[in-house]
Every structure is written in C-alpha cells, then in structure tokens.
PDB file of C-alpha atoms and ligand atoms in Angstrom:
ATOM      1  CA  UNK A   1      -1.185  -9.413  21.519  1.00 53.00           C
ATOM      2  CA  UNK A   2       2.115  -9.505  22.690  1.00 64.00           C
ATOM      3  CA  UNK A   3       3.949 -11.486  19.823  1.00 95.00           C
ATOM      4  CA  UNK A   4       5.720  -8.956  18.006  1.00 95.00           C
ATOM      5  CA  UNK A   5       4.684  -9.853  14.315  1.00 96.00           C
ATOM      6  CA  UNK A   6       1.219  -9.719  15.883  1.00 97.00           C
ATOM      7  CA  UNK A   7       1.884  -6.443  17.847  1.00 97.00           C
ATOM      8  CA  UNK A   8       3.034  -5.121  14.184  1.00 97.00           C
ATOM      9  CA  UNK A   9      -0.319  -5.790  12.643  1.00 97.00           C
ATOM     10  CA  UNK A  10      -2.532  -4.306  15.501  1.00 95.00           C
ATOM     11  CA  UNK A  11      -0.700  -1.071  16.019  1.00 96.00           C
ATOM     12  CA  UNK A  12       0.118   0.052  12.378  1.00 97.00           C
ATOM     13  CA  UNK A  13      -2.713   2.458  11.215  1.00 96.00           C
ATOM     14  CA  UNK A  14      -2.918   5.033   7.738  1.00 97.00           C
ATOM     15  CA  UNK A  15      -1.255   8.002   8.611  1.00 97.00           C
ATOM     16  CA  UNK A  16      -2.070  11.130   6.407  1.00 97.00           C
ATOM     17  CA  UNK A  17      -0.085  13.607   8.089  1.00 97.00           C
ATOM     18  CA  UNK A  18       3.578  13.215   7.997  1.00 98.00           C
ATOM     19  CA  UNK A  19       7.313  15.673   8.281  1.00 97.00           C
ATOM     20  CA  UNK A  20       9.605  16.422   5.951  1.00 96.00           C
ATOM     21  CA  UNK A  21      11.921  13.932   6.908  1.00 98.00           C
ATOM     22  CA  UNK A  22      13.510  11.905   4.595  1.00 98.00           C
ATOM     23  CA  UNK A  23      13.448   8.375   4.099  1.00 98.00           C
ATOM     24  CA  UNK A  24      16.733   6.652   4.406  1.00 98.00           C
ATOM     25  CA  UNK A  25      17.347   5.240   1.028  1.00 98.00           C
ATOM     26  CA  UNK A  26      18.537   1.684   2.902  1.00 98.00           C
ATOM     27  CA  UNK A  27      14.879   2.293   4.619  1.00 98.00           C
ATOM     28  CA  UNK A  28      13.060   1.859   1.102  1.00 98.00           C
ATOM     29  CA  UNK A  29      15.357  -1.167  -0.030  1.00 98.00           C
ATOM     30  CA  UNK A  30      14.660  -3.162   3.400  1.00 98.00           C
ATOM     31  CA  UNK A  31      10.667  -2.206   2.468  1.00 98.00           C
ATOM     32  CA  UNK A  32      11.269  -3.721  -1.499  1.00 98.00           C
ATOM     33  CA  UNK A  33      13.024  -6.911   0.282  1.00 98.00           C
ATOM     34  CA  UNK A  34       9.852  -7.659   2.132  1.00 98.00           C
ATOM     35  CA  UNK A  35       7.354  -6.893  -0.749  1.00 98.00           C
ATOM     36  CA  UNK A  36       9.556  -9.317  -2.854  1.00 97.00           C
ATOM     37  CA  UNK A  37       8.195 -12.046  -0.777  1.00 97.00           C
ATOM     38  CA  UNK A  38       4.652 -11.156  -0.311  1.00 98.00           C
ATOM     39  CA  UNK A  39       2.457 -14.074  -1.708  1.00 98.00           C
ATOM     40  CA  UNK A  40       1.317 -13.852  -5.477  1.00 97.00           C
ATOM     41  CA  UNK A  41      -1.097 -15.679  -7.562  1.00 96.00           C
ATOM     42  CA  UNK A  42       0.549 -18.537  -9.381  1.00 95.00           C
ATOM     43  CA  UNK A  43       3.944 -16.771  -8.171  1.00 96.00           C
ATOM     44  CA  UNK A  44       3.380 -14.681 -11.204  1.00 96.00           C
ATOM     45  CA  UNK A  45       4.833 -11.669  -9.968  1.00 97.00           C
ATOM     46  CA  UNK A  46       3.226  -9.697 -11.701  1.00 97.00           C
ATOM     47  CA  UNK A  47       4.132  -6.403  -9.257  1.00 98.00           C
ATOM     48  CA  UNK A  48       6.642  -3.750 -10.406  1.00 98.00           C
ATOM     49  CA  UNK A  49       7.486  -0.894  -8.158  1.00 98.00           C
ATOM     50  CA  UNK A  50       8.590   2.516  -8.522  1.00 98.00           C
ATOM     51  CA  UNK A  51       9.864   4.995  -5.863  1.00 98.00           C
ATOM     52  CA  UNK A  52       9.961   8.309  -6.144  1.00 98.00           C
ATOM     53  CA  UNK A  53      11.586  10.869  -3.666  1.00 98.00           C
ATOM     54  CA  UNK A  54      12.297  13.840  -6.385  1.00 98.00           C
ATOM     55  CA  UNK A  55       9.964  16.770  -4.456  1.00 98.00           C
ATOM     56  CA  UNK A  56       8.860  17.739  -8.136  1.00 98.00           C
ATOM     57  CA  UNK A  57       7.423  14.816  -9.024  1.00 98.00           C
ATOM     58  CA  UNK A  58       6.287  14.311  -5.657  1.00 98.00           C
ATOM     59  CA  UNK A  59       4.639  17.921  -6.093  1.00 98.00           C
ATOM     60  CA  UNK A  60       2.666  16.413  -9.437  1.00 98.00           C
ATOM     61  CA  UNK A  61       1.673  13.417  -8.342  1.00 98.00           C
ATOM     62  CA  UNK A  62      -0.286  15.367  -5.558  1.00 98.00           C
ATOM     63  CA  UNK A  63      -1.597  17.204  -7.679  1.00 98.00           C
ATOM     64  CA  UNK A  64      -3.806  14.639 -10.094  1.00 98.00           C
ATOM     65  CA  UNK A  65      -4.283  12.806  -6.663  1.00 98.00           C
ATOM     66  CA  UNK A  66      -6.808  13.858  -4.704  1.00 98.00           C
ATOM     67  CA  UNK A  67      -6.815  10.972  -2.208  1.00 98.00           C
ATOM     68  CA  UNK A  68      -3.510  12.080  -1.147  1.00 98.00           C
ATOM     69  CA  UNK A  69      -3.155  13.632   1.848  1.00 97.00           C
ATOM     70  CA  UNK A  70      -0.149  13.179   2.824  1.00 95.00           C
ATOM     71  CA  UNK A  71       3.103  15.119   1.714  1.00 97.00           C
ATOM     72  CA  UNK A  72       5.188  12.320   2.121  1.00 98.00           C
ATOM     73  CA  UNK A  73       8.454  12.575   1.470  1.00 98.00           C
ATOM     74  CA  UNK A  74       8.638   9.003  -0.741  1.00 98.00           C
ATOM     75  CA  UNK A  75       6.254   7.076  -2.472  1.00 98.00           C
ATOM     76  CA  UNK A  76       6.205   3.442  -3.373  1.00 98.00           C
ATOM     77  CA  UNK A  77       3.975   3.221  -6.451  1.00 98.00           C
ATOM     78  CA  UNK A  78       2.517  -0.507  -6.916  1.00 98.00           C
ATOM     79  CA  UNK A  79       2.147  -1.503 -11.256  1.00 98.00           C
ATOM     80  CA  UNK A  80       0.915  -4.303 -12.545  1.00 98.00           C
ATOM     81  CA  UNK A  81       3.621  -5.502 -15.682  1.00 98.00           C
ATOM     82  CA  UNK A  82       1.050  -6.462 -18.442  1.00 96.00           C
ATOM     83  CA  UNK A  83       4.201  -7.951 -20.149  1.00 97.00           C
ATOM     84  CA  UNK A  84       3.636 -10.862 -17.350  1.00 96.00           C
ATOM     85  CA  UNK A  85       0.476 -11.214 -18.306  1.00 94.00           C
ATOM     86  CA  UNK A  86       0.382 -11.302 -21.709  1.00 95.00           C
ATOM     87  CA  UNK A  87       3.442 -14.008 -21.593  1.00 95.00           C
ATOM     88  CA  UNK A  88       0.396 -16.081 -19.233  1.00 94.00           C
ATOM     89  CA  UNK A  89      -2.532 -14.972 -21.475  1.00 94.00           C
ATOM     90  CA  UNK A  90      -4.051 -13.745 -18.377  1.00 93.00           C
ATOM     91  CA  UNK A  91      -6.471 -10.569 -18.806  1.00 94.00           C
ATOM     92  CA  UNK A  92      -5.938  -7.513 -17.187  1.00 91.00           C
ATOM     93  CA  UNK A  93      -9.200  -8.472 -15.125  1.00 93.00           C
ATOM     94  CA  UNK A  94      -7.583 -11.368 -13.379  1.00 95.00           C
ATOM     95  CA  UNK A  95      -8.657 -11.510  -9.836  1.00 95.00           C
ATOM     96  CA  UNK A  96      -5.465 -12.411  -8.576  1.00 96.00           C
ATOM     97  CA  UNK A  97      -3.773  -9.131  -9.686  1.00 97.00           C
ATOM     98  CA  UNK A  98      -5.837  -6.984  -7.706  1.00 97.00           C
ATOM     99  CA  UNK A  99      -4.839  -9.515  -4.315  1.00 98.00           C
ATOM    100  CA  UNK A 100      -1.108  -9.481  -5.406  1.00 98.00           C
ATOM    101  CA  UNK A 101      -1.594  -5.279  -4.950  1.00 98.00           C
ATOM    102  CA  UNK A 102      -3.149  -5.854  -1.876  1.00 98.00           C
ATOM    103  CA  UNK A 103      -0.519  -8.618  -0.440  1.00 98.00           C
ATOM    104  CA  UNK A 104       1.940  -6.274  -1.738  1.00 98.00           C
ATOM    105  CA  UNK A 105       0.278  -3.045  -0.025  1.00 98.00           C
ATOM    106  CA  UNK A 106       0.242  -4.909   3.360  1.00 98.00           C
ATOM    107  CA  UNK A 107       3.563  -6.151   3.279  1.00 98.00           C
ATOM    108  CA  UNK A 108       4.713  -2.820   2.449  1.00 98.00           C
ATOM    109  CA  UNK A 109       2.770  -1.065   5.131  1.00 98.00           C
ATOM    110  CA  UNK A 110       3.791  -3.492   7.972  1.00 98.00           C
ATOM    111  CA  UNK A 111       7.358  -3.771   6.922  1.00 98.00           C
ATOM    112  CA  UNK A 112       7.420   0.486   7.147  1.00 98.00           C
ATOM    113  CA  UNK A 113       5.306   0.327  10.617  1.00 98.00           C
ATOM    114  CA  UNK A 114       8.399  -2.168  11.822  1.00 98.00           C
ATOM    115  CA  UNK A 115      11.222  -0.069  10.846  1.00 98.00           C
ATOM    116  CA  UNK A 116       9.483   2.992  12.885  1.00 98.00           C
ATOM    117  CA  UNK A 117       7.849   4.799   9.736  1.00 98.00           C
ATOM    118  CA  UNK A 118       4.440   6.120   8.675  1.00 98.00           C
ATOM    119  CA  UNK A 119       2.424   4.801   6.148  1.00 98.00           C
ATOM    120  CA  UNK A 120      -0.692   4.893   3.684  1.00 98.00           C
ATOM    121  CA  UNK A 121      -1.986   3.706   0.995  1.00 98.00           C
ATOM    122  CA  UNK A 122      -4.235   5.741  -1.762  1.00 98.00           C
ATOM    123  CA  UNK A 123      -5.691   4.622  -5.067  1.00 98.00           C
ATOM    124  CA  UNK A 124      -7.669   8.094  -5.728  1.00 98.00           C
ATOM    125  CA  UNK A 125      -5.914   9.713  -8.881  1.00 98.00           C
ATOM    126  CA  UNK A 126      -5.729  10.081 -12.171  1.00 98.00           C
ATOM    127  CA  UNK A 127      -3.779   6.688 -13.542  1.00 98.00           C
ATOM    128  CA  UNK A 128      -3.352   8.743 -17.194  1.00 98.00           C
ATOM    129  CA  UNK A 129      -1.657  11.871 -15.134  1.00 98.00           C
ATOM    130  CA  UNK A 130       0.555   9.320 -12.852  1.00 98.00           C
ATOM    131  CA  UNK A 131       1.252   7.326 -16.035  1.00 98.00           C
ATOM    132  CA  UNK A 132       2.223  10.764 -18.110  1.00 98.00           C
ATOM    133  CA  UNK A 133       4.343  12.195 -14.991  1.00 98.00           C
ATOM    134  CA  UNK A 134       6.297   9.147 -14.701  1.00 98.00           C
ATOM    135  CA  UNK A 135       6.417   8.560 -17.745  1.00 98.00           C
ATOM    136  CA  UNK A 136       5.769   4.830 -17.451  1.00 98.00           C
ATOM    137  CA  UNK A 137       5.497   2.045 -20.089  1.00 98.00           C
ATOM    138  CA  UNK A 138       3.054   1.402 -21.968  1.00 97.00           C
ATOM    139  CA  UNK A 139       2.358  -1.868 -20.326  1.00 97.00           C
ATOM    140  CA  UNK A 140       2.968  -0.715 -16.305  1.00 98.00           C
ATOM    141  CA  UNK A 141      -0.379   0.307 -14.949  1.00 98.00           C
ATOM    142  CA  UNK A 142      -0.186   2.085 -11.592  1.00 98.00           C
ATOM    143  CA  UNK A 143      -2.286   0.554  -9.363  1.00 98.00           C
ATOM    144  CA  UNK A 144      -1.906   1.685  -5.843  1.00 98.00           C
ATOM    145  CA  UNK A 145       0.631   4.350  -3.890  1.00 98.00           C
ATOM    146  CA  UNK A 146       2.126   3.552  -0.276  1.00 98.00           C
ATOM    147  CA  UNK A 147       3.016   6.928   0.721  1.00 98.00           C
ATOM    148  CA  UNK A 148       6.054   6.615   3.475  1.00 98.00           C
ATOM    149  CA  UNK A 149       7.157   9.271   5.872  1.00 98.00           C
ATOM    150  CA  UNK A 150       8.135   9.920   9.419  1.00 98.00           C
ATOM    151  CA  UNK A 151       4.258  10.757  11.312  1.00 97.00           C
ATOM    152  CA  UNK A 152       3.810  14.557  12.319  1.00 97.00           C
ATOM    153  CA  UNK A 153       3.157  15.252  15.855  1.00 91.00           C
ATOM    154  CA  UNK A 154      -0.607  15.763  15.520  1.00 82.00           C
ATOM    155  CA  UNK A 155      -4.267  14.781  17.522  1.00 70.00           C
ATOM    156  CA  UNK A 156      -6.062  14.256  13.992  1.00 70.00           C
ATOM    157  CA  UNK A 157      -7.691  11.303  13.960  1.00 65.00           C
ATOM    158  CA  UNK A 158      -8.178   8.725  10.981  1.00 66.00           C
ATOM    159  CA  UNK A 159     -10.705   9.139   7.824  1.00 66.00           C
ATOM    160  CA  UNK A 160     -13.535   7.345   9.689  1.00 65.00           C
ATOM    161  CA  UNK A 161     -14.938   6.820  13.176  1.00 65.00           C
ATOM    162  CA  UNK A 162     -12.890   3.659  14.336  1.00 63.00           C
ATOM    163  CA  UNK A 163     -15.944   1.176  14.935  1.00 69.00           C
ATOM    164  CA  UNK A 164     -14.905  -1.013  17.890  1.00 71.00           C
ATOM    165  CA  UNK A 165     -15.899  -4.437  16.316  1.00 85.00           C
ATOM    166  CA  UNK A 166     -14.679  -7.519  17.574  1.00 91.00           C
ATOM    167  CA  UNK A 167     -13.543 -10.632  14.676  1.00 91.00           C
ATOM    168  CA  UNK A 168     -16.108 -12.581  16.012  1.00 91.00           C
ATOM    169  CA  UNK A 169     -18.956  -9.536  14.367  1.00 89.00           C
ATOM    170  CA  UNK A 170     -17.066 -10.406  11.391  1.00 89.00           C
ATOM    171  CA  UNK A 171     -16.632 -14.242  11.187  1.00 91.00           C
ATOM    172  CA  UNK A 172     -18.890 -17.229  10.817  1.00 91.00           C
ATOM    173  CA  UNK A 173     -18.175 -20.748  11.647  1.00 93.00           C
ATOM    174  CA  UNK A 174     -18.398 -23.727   9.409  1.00 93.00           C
ATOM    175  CA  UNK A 175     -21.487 -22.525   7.317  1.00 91.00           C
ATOM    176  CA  UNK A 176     -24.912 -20.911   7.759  1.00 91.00           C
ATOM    177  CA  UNK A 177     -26.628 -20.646  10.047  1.00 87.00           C
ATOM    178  CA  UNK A 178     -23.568 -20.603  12.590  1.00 79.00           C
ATOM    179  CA  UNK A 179     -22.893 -23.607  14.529  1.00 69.00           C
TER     180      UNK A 179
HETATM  181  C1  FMN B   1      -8.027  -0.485  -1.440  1.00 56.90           C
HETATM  182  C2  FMN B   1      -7.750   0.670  -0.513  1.00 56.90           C
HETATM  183  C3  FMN B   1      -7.748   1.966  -1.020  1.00 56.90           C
HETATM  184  C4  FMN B   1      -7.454   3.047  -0.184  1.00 56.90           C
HETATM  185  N1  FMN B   1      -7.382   4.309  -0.712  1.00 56.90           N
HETATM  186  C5  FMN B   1      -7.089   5.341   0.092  1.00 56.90           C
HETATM  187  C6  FMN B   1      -6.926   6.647  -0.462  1.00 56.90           C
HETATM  188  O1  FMN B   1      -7.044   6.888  -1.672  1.00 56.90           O
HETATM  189  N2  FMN B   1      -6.613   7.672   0.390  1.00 56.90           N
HETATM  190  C7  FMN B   1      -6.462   7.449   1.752  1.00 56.90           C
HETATM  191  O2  FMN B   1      -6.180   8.418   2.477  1.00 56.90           O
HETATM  192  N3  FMN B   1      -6.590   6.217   2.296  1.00 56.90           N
HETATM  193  C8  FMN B   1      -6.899   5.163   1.504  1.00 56.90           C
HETATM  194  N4  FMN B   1      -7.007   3.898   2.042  1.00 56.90           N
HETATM  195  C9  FMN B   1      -6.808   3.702   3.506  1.00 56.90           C
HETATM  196  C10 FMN B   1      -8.129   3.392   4.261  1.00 56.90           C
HETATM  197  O3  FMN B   1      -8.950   4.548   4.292  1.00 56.90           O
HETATM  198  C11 FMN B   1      -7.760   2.928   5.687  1.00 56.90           C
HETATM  199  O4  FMN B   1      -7.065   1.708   5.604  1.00 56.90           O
HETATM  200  C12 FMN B   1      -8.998   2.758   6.558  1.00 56.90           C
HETATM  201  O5  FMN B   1      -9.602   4.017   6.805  1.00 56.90           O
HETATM  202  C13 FMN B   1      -8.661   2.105   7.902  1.00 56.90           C
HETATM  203  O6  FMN B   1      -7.622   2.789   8.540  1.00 56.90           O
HETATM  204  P1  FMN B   1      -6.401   1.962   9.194  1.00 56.90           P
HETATM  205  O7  FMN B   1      -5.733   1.210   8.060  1.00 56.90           O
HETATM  206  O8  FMN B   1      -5.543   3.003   9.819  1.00 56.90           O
HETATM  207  O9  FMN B   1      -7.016   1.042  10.201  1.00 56.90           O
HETATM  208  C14 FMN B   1      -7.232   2.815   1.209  1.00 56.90           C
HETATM  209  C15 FMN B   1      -7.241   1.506   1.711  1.00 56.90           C
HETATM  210  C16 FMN B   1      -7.448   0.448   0.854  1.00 56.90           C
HETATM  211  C17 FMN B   1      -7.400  -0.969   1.415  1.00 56.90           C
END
C-alpha cells in the first residue's frame, strides 16, 4: 500500500503505552475537524465530544476504567446527545448510533495516527462514574474514549496475538456458496 490514506489505515495500531507529552491543543482541534465529517446515520449527528487534559480528572477517569491502560495525556470522550434523538423519536437502541461511535472512533484514530500521535480506544468503565466525574448532562451518554498521546519507547506488543489473516479469510463473493 503505498497511497498515503491507505498507508494511514495499515500502519495505525492501539497503543496502550504512551509519555507524558502533551497534546498540542491545535493537535485536538485538527482531530474534532475530521470527526465532524465522519459519516452518520441520517446525518443525525448525534455525536458530542468532550476532551479532557486536566491530570485530575484524567487521574479519575482511570480509575473507574479498567480498560484503560494508557496514561494518556488527553482523552476524547465520544456521547451520544439523547436530545437528538428524542427531537427524531429514535430510541436509544438505534443501530445507527452505535456505527456513528464507531465512524467517529476511526476517524479519530486515523486522523491522530496522521498527525504523528498515539491512539486507543476503550469502552471498559463505569458510564455512572465517567458521567458523575464529568459531570455530564443528563441526556450525554459516554459511549467510547480515544485516549491520545505521544507512544513510549517500548517492545510490548498489542492485547492479542496479531493473527496474520488475509481479507480474502474474511470476505465472500456474491452469495453462498462462493462463486
Ligand atoms: C468496540 C471496541 C472496544 C474496545 N475497547 C478497548 C478497551 O476497553 N481497552 C483497550 O485497551 N482496547 C480496546 N479496544 C481496542 C482493540 O483491543 C484493538 O483495536 C484490537 O486489539 C486490535 O488492535 P489494533 O487496532 O492495534 O489492530 C477496543 C476496540 C473496539 C473496536
């Protein structure tokens, strides 16, 4: 893959280990321009985001989270607004909001991986703790963090063994049994 978008995509991987660093507050605005325009169902827009850098609150979150590895020095948290979907009588289990996290995580992650930074995602904590510590609305639910750093200098490797699958162990053509 030599096509730089596509280069993007095959090179960026979680990383759970990152510095002190900080992230350049111009860093984190370029990486909320690109989740702006990451596709969403009926171009709701349902996605809110908050970022925190305040080491405190950092220090909390990690604390009711304990799919967080990372100490990453800022975190993009991913809501949903219910206020969108109440004004589209939509139900909090729509489908769709669960893809608009995930076109939202991806964006976010690739858009970091561009600009030179380290990223990961992590949906294990406590949503009542998060929502209590940030004190968020009553209608934001916290869905998903991207945790955003500089990567540490280290040999550990990711959370599983990388499988070396190819897409064709994952894809079918036209419809069963394979033509
Ligand atoms: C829906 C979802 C939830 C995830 N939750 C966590 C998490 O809580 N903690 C974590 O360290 N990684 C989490 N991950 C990252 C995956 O473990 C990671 O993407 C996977 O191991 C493949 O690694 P790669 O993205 O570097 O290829 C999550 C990924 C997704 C898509």
């Amino acid at each position: 893959m030599s096509e730089p978008i596509l280069e993007n995509i095959r090179t960026r991987r979680v990383v759970r280990e990152m510095t002190d660093e900080p992230v350049a507050r111009e860093q984190i605005e370029t990486i909320l321009e690109a989740a702006r325009w990451a596709p969403s169902g009926g171009n709701l827009r349902p996605n809110r985001y908050i970022v925190i850098q305040n080491p405190e609150t950092r220090r909390l979150i990690r604390l009711v989270s304990p799919g967080m590895f990372q100490k990453a020095p800022a975190l993009i948290l991913i809501c949903t607004n219910g206020d969108v979907l109440a004004e589209h009588s939509l139900p909090p289990t729509d489908r769709a909001l669960l893809i608009d996290i995930g076109t939202a995580a991806q964006t976010i992650m690739l858009a970091a991986h561009a600009l030179g930074l380290a990223s990961g995602p992590v949906t294990s904590y406590s949503k009542e703790a998060v929502k209590v510590i940030l004190n968020l609305p009553e209608s934001y639910s916290p869905e998903m963090f991207i945790c955003i750093g500089h990567k540490a200098n280290t040999t550990k490797r990711g959370m599983t063994a990388w499988k070396k699958t190819s897409w064709r162990d994952l894809t079918h053509w036209e419809r069963f049994p394979d033509a």
